[in-house]
Coordinates of C-alpha atoms and ligand atoms in Angstrom, one line a residue:
M14 CA 83.0 2.8 -5.8
K15 CA 86.7 3.6 -5.9
N16 CA 87.8 3.2 -9.5
I17 CA 86.4 5.6 -12.1
L18 CA 87.3 5.6 -15.8
L19 CA 87.1 9.2 -17.1
G20 CA 86.4 9.2 -20.9
I21 CA 87.2 12.4 -22.8
T22 CA 85.6 13.0 -26.2
G23 CA 86.3 15.7 -28.8
G24 CA 84.5 18.8 -27.6
I25 CA 85.7 22.2 -26.6
A26 CA 84.6 21.5 -23.0
A27 CA 87.5 19.0 -22.7
Y28 CA 89.5 21.7 -21.0
K29 CA 87.0 21.6 -18.0
S30 CA 87.7 17.9 -17.6
V31 CA 91.2 18.7 -16.3
E32 CA 89.7 20.2 -13.2
L33 CA 87.1 17.4 -13.1
C34 CA 89.8 14.8 -13.0
R35 CA 91.5 16.5 -10.1
R36 CA 88.1 16.9 -8.2
L37 CA 87.3 13.2 -8.7
R38 CA 90.6 12.4 -7.0
D39 CA 89.7 14.8 -4.2
V40 CA 86.5 12.9 -3.4
G41 CA 88.4 9.6 -3.3
Y42 CA 88.3 8.1 -6.7
Q43 CA 91.2 6.5 -8.5
V44 CA 91.0 7.9 -12.0
R45 CA 92.2 6.4 -15.3
V46 CA 91.7 8.6 -18.4
V47 CA 90.8 7.3 -21.8
M48 CA 90.7 9.9 -24.7
T49 CA 89.2 9.6 -28.2
A50 CA 91.5 10.7 -31.0
S51 CA 89.4 13.9 -31.4
A52 CA 89.7 14.7 -27.7
T53 CA 93.5 14.9 -28.1
E54 CA 93.0 17.8 -30.5
F55 CA 91.7 19.9 -27.6
V56 CA 93.8 18.9 -24.6
T57 CA 97.1 16.9 -24.6
P58 CA 97.1 13.4 -23.0
L59 CA 100.2 14.7 -21.1
T60 CA 98.0 17.1 -19.2
F61 CA 95.6 14.3 -18.1
Q62 CA 98.5 12.1 -17.3
A63 CA 99.9 14.7 -14.9
V64 CA 96.6 15.4 -13.3
S65 CA 95.4 11.7 -12.9
G66 CA 98.8 10.4 -12.0
F67 CA 98.6 7.6 -14.6
P68 CA 99.3 7.2 -18.4
V69 CA 96.4 8.1 -20.6
H70 CA 94.9 5.4 -22.8
R71 CA 94.0 6.2 -26.3
D72 CA 94.6 3.4 -28.8
I73 CA 92.8 0.1 -28.9
F74 CA 95.7 -1.3 -31.0
D75 CA 98.4 -0.3 -28.4
E76 CA 100.5 -3.4 -27.9
A77 CA 102.2 -2.1 -24.8
A78 CA 98.9 -1.3 -23.2
E79 CA 97.4 -4.6 -24.1
A80 CA 100.2 -6.4 -22.2
A81 CA 99.5 -4.4 -19.0
M82 CA 95.9 -3.2 -19.1
G83 CA 94.1 -3.6 -22.4
H84 CA 90.5 -2.6 -23.1
I85 CA 89.1 -5.6 -21.3
E86 CA 91.2 -5.0 -18.2
L87 CA 90.2 -1.4 -18.1
A88 CA 86.6 -2.4 -18.6
R89 CA 86.9 -4.8 -15.6
W90 CA 88.9 -2.3 -13.5
A91 CA 86.3 0.4 -13.6
D92 CA 83.6 0.5 -11.0
R93 CA 82.1 3.5 -12.8
I94 CA 82.5 5.1 -16.2
L95 CA 82.1 8.9 -16.6
I96 CA 82.4 10.4 -20.1
A97 CA 82.8 14.2 -19.9
P98 CA 82.5 15.9 -22.2
T99 CA 80.4 13.5 -24.3
T100 CA 80.0 14.6 -28.0
A101 CA 76.9 14.1 -30.1
D102 CA 79.0 11.6 -32.0
F103 CA 79.9 9.5 -29.0
I104 CA 76.2 9.5 -27.8
A105 CA 75.3 8.0 -31.1
K106 CA 78.1 5.4 -30.8
L107 CA 76.9 4.4 -27.3
A108 CA 73.3 4.3 -28.4
H109 CA 74.1 1.9 -31.2
G110 CA 76.7 -0.2 -29.5
L111 CA 79.6 0.7 -31.8
A112 CA 83.1 -0.4 -30.7
D113 CA 85.4 1.3 -33.2
D114 CA 87.8 3.0 -30.7
L115 CA 89.1 2.3 -27.3
L116 CA 86.5 4.2 -25.3
S117 CA 83.5 2.8 -27.1
T118 CA 84.9 -0.7 -26.9
I119 CA 85.4 -0.3 -23.1
C120 CA 81.9 0.9 -22.7
L121 CA 80.6 -2.1 -24.4
A122 CA 82.8 -4.5 -22.6
S123 CA 82.2 -3.2 -19.1
Q124 CA 79.6 -3.9 -16.5
A125 CA 80.2 -0.6 -14.7
S126 CA 77.5 2.0 -14.6
I127 CA 77.9 4.7 -17.2
S128 CA 77.4 8.4 -16.7
I129 CA 77.7 11.0 -19.5
A130 CA 78.0 14.8 -19.4
P131 CA 77.0 15.9 -22.9
A132 CA 78.5 19.1 -24.3
M133 CA 77.6 20.4 -27.8
N134 CA 76.1 23.1 -29.9
Q135 CA 72.5 23.7 -29.0
Q136 CA 71.3 22.6 -32.5
M137 CA 73.2 19.4 -32.2
W138 CA 71.7 18.7 -28.8
Q139 CA 68.2 19.4 -30.0
A140 CA 68.6 17.4 -33.2
E141 CA 66.1 14.6 -33.5
A142 CA 68.8 12.0 -33.9
T143 CA 70.6 13.1 -30.8
Q144 CA 67.4 13.1 -28.7
A145 CA 66.4 9.7 -30.0
N146 CA 69.9 8.3 -29.1
L147 CA 69.6 9.8 -25.7
Q148 CA 66.2 8.1 -25.1
Q149 CA 67.9 4.8 -25.8
L150 CA 70.6 5.5 -23.3
I151 CA 68.1 6.6 -20.7
Q152 CA 66.2 3.3 -21.2
R153 CA 69.5 1.5 -20.6
K154 CA 70.0 3.4 -17.3
V155 CA 72.9 5.5 -18.5
Q156 CA 73.0 8.5 -16.2
I157 CA 72.7 11.8 -18.2
I158 CA 74.4 14.7 -16.3
G159 CA 73.3 18.0 -17.7
P160 CA 73.7 19.7 -20.1
G161 CA 73.4 23.3 -18.8
V162 CA 71.7 26.1 -20.7
G163 CA 73.4 29.4 -21.6
D164 CA 76.2 31.0 -23.7
Q165 CA 78.0 28.5 -25.8
A166 CA 81.6 28.5 -27.1
C167 CA 80.2 28.8 -30.7
G168 CA 78.5 32.1 -29.8
E169 CA 75.0 30.6 -29.7
Q170 CA 72.7 30.4 -26.7
G171 CA 70.7 27.4 -25.5
P172 CA 71.0 23.9 -24.0
G173 CA 74.3 22.1 -24.6
R174 CA 76.9 23.5 -22.1
M175 CA 78.8 20.9 -20.1
L176 CA 78.1 21.4 -16.4
E177 CA 80.9 22.6 -14.2
P178 CA 83.1 19.9 -12.6
L179 CA 81.7 20.3 -9.1
A180 CA 78.1 20.1 -10.4
I181 CA 79.0 16.9 -12.3
I182 CA 80.5 15.3 -9.2
D183 CA 77.4 16.3 -7.2
E184 CA 75.2 14.5 -9.7
L185 CA 77.5 11.6 -9.9
L186 CA 77.3 11.2 -6.1
Q187 CA 73.5 11.5 -5.9
P188 CA 72.1 9.3 -3.1
V189 CA 73.8 6.0 -3.4
S190 CA 71.2 4.6 -1.0
Q191 CA 68.2 5.7 1.1
A192 CA 69.7 4.0 4.1
L193 CA 69.4 7.1 6.3
A194 CA 66.0 8.3 4.8
G195 CA 63.9 9.9 7.5
Q196 CA 66.8 10.8 9.7
H197 CA 68.0 14.3 10.5
W198 CA 71.8 14.7 10.9
L199 CA 73.1 17.9 12.6
I200 CA 76.8 18.4 11.9
T201 CA 79.2 21.2 13.0
A202 CA 82.2 22.0 10.9
G203 CA 85.1 24.5 10.5
P204 CA 86.7 26.7 13.1
T205 CA 85.2 29.5 15.2
R206 CA 86.6 33.0 15.4
E207 CA 86.7 34.9 18.6
A208 CA 87.2 38.6 18.2
I209 CA 90.0 40.5 20.0
D210 CA 89.3 43.8 18.4
P211 CA 87.4 44.9 15.3
V212 CA 90.2 43.5 13.0
R213 CA 91.8 40.6 14.9
F214 CA 90.6 37.3 16.2
L215 CA 91.6 34.0 17.8
S216 CA 91.0 30.9 15.7
N217 CA 92.6 27.6 14.5
N218 CA 93.6 25.7 11.4
S219 CA 90.4 23.8 10.8
S220 CA 89.4 24.0 7.1
G221 CA 86.0 22.5 7.5
K222 CA 86.7 19.8 4.9
M223 CA 86.1 16.8 7.1
G224 CA 82.7 18.1 8.5
Y225 CA 81.6 19.1 5.0
A226 CA 82.6 15.6 3.7
I227 CA 80.5 14.0 6.4
A228 CA 77.5 16.2 5.6
K229 CA 77.8 15.2 1.9
A230 CA 78.2 11.5 2.7
A231 CA 75.1 11.6 5.1
Q232 CA 73.1 13.4 2.4
R233 CA 74.1 10.9 -0.2
M234 CA 72.7 8.2 2.0
G235 CA 69.3 9.9 2.2
A236 CA 69.5 11.9 5.5
K237 CA 68.2 15.4 5.9
V238 CA 71.4 17.3 6.8
T239 CA 71.9 20.6 8.7
L240 CA 75.5 21.9 8.7
V241 CA 76.3 24.5 11.3
S242 CA 79.5 25.9 9.9
G243 CA 82.2 28.4 11.1
P244 CA 83.9 30.6 8.5
V245 CA 85.4 28.4 5.7
S246 CA 85.7 28.7 2.0
I247 CA 84.0 25.5 0.8
D248 CA 80.9 25.2 -1.3
V249 CA 77.8 23.8 0.5
P250 CA 77.2 20.3 -0.7
A251 CA 74.1 19.9 -2.8
G252 CA 71.0 19.1 -0.8
V253 CA 72.6 20.2 2.6
S254 CA 71.3 23.2 4.4
R255 CA 73.9 25.4 6.0
V256 CA 73.7 27.7 9.0
A257 CA 76.7 30.0 8.9
V258 CA 78.1 31.2 12.2
V259 CA 81.3 32.9 13.3
T260 CA 81.8 32.5 17.1
A261 CA 81.4 29.6 19.5
E262 CA 78.5 31.2 21.1
Q263 CA 76.7 31.6 17.8
M264 CA 77.5 27.9 17.0
E265 CA 76.0 27.0 20.4
Q266 CA 72.8 28.9 19.7
A267 CA 72.4 27.4 16.2
V268 CA 73.0 23.9 17.5
M269 CA 70.6 24.2 20.5
Q270 CA 67.9 25.5 18.1
Q271 CA 68.1 22.5 15.9
V272 CA 69.1 19.7 18.2
S273 CA 65.7 18.7 19.5
D274 CA 64.8 17.6 16.0
A275 CA 68.1 15.8 15.3
D276 CA 68.6 12.0 15.3
V277 CA 72.4 12.3 15.1
F278 CA 74.7 15.0 16.2
V279 CA 78.3 15.0 14.8
A280 CA 80.5 17.6 16.4
C281 CA 83.3 18.0 13.9
A282 CA 83.9 21.8 14.3
A283 CA 87.1 23.0 16.0
V284 CA 85.4 25.2 18.5
A285 CA 87.7 27.7 20.2
D286 CA 87.9 26.6 23.9
Y287 CA 88.6 30.2 25.0
K288 CA 87.7 33.7 23.9
P289 CA 88.9 37.1 24.9
A290 CA 87.2 38.3 28.1
A291 CA 86.5 41.7 26.4
I292 CA 86.5 42.8 22.8
A293 CA 88.3 46.1 22.3
E294 CA 86.0 48.6 20.7
Q295 CA 88.8 50.1 18.6
K296 CA 91.8 48.5 16.9
I297 CA 94.5 47.9 19.6
K298 CA 97.6 50.1 18.9
K299 CA 101.1 48.6 19.2
N300 CA 102.3 51.1 21.8
A301 CA 103.1 48.8 24.7
K302 CA 106.1 46.5 24.5
T303 CA 104.1 43.5 25.8
M304 CA 100.4 42.9 26.1
E305 CA 98.2 40.4 27.7
I306 CA 94.8 39.2 26.6
K307 CA 92.6 37.7 29.3
L308 CA 90.7 34.7 28.0
I309 CA 87.6 33.1 29.4
K310 CA 86.0 29.7 28.6
N311 CA 83.7 29.3 25.7
P312 CA 80.5 27.1 26.0
D313 CA 81.2 23.4 25.5
I314 CA 78.6 22.6 22.9
L315 CA 79.2 18.8 22.7
Q316 CA 79.0 18.5 26.5
Q317 CA 75.7 20.4 26.5
V318 CA 74.2 18.1 23.8
G319 CA 75.5 15.0 25.5
A320 CA 73.8 16.1 28.8
L321 CA 70.4 16.6 27.2
K322 CA 67.6 14.3 28.5
N323 CA 66.6 13.3 25.0
K324 CA 70.0 13.6 23.4
P325 CA 70.5 12.5 19.8
L326 CA 73.2 9.9 19.0
C327 CA 76.3 11.9 19.8
I328 CA 79.5 11.6 17.8
G329 CA 82.5 13.7 18.8
F330 CA 85.9 14.4 17.3
A331 CA 89.2 14.5 19.2
A332 CA 92.0 16.2 17.3
E333 CA 95.1 15.6 19.4
T334 CA 98.8 16.0 19.0
E335 CA 99.8 13.5 21.7
N336 CA 98.3 10.7 23.8
V337 CA 95.5 10.5 21.2
E338 CA 93.8 7.4 22.5
Y339 CA 93.9 8.4 26.1
Y340 CA 92.4 11.9 25.5
A341 CA 89.8 10.6 23.1
K342 CA 88.5 7.9 25.5
D343 CA 88.5 10.5 28.3
K344 CA 86.4 12.8 26.2
L345 CA 84.1 10.0 25.1
Q346 CA 83.2 9.3 28.8
R347 CA 83.2 12.9 30.1
K348 CA 80.8 14.1 27.5
N349 CA 78.5 11.1 27.4
L350 CA 79.2 10.3 23.7
D351 CA 78.3 7.3 21.7
M352 CA 81.4 7.4 19.6
I353 CA 84.5 9.5 19.3
C354 CA 86.6 9.9 16.2
A355 CA 90.2 10.4 17.1
N356 CA 92.8 11.9 14.8
N357 CA 96.4 12.7 15.4
V358 CA 96.8 16.2 13.9
A359 CA 100.5 16.2 14.6
K360 CA 100.9 13.7 11.7
K361 CA 101.9 15.2 8.3
D362 CA 99.5 14.7 5.4
I363 CA 96.4 14.2 7.5
G364 CA 94.0 16.3 9.6
F365 CA 93.7 20.1 9.6
D366 CA 93.5 21.6 6.1
S367 CA 94.8 18.5 4.3
E368 CA 93.0 16.5 1.7
E369 CA 93.3 13.2 3.6
N370 CA 92.6 12.0 7.0
E371 CA 92.8 8.9 9.1
L372 CA 90.7 8.1 12.2
V373 CA 90.3 5.7 15.0
L374 CA 86.7 5.4 16.2
Y375 CA 86.2 4.6 19.9
C376 CA 82.7 3.4 20.9
K377 CA 80.9 3.6 24.2
N378 CA 80.8 -0.2 24.4
G379 CA 84.6 -0.5 24.1
D380 CA 84.9 -1.3 20.4
S381 CA 87.4 0.5 18.3
V382 CA 87.6 0.7 14.5
A383 CA 90.5 2.1 12.4
L384 CA 89.8 4.0 9.2
D385 CA 93.1 4.1 7.4
Q386 CA 94.5 7.1 5.6
N387 CA 92.4 8.1 2.6
A388 CA 90.6 11.0 1.0
K389 CA 88.4 12.9 3.4
Y390 CA 85.3 12.0 1.5
T391 CA 86.1 8.3 1.5
I392 CA 86.8 8.5 5.3
A393 CA 83.5 10.4 5.8
S394 CA 81.5 7.8 3.8
D395 CA 83.1 4.9 5.8
L396 CA 82.3 6.8 9.0
V397 CA 78.7 7.4 8.1
S398 CA 78.3 3.8 7.1
E399 CA 79.9 2.7 10.4
I400 CA 77.5 4.9 12.4
K401 CA 74.5 3.5 10.5
N402 CA 75.5 -0.1 10.8
R403 CA 76.3 0.2 14.6
F404 CA 73.4 2.3 15.8
F405 CA 70.5 2.0 13.4
Ligands
LIG9 C1 86.6 23.3 -32.6 C2 85.6 22.1 -32.5 C3 84.8 22.0 -31.4 C4 83.9 21.0 -31.3 N1 83.1 20.9 -30.3 C5 82.2 19.9 -30.2 C6 81.3 19.8 -29.1 O1 81.4 20.6 -28.1 N2 80.4 18.8 -29.0 C7 80.3 17.8 -30.0 O2 79.5 17.0 -29.9 N3 81.2 17.9 -31.1 C8 82.1 18.9 -31.2 N4 82.9 18.9 -32.3 C9 82.8 17.9 -33.3 C10 83.5 16.6 -32.8 O3 84.9 16.9 -32.5 C11 83.4 15.6 -33.9 O4 82.1 15.2 -34.0 C12 84.3 14.3 -33.6 O5 84.1 13.4 -34.6 C13 84.0 13.7 -32.3 O6 84.8 12.6 -32.1 P1 84.7 11.7 -30.8 O7 83.2 11.6 -30.5 O8 85.3 10.4 -31.1 O9 85.4 12.4 -29.7 C14 83.8 20.0 -32.4 C15 84.7 20.1 -33.4 C16 85.6 21.1 -33.5 C17 86.5 21.2 -34.7

């Protein structure tokens, strides 16, 4: 599922769809936006053009568009259609198969699955007509995302608020399969922090995005997922349980507590190799011209898991800046892993703290697989599928 057509209809919540559009791109979708005439009263097409990176489609009788990508082409292009916000009016149109504007015509002409995120005044939502229309859509397997309950733009309270962009994406990505049902995946993510004194620490550039994306992808395929995470500022994916840690030692303890129950261990965290031998009790003052911090080795969590008698399937990560293949293969062997995911973090645009990544997977049996540069969630989904297909 790579191509998503984002339909915007004429509700006040259209402003939230600007962020939604950006977030859809973050999780790996190519987005084309189609707006109804009313929607353009709320947000300009130019805004969506800038955020999606493509011209916005509005008019069914647009000769220029027809030549390049008319309503049928857009209908075929889409793997998925998401309409957010969806007005009461558009729900009625969908339910009755109307095709009097570009968006409704595309919906009728497409085989893509349709998801809608309704947004409207609570009376409009609860109106008998709207509810009857919704029932028809549910019967036709249209996915209804939300709405939420609470304060409304019109000053009323009740059901009808459009869900927030991330919540919509979480619903949209609900288990695509049950391929990993019954399995427990234990995943580490993010950096660790090793204190020097009460206000300073040693750490690294890991954002945690890759580990979180893997957790999300495994959960979407039906696995029970435990994410042991160092300090990061990312929301926990829906359905994933997180154990928050700070230091390598805490991460080691959390992993060793969970590992006997795990089928798969993915070590994606950038664990600090060393920590200060002693933590100063008070903030260190800058009196001396130079200073030295003595470092001692941290526990090697992946090595410990790889050495267990009943070890789970072990997947490691090797973030390297040179000789990537050599170091990755060495780590694969030394730590008794089943697969290692190598990435060259010296490359611009991928790796630490970026939105994209590219990996080469080296397997115990000598196979290697390249996952070309893409959004981290797409890479994560491909990685989880590869693990599933090879080992289960
Ligand atoms: C300020 C304003 C806000 C509106 N907000 C909504 C809304 O949140 N939900 C809704 O169903 N209709 C809302 N409407 C009414 C729709 O814009 C109207 O039904 C329109 O015909 C919908 O056209 P469309 O479904 O083709 O986009 C609003 C109208 C105005 C003037």
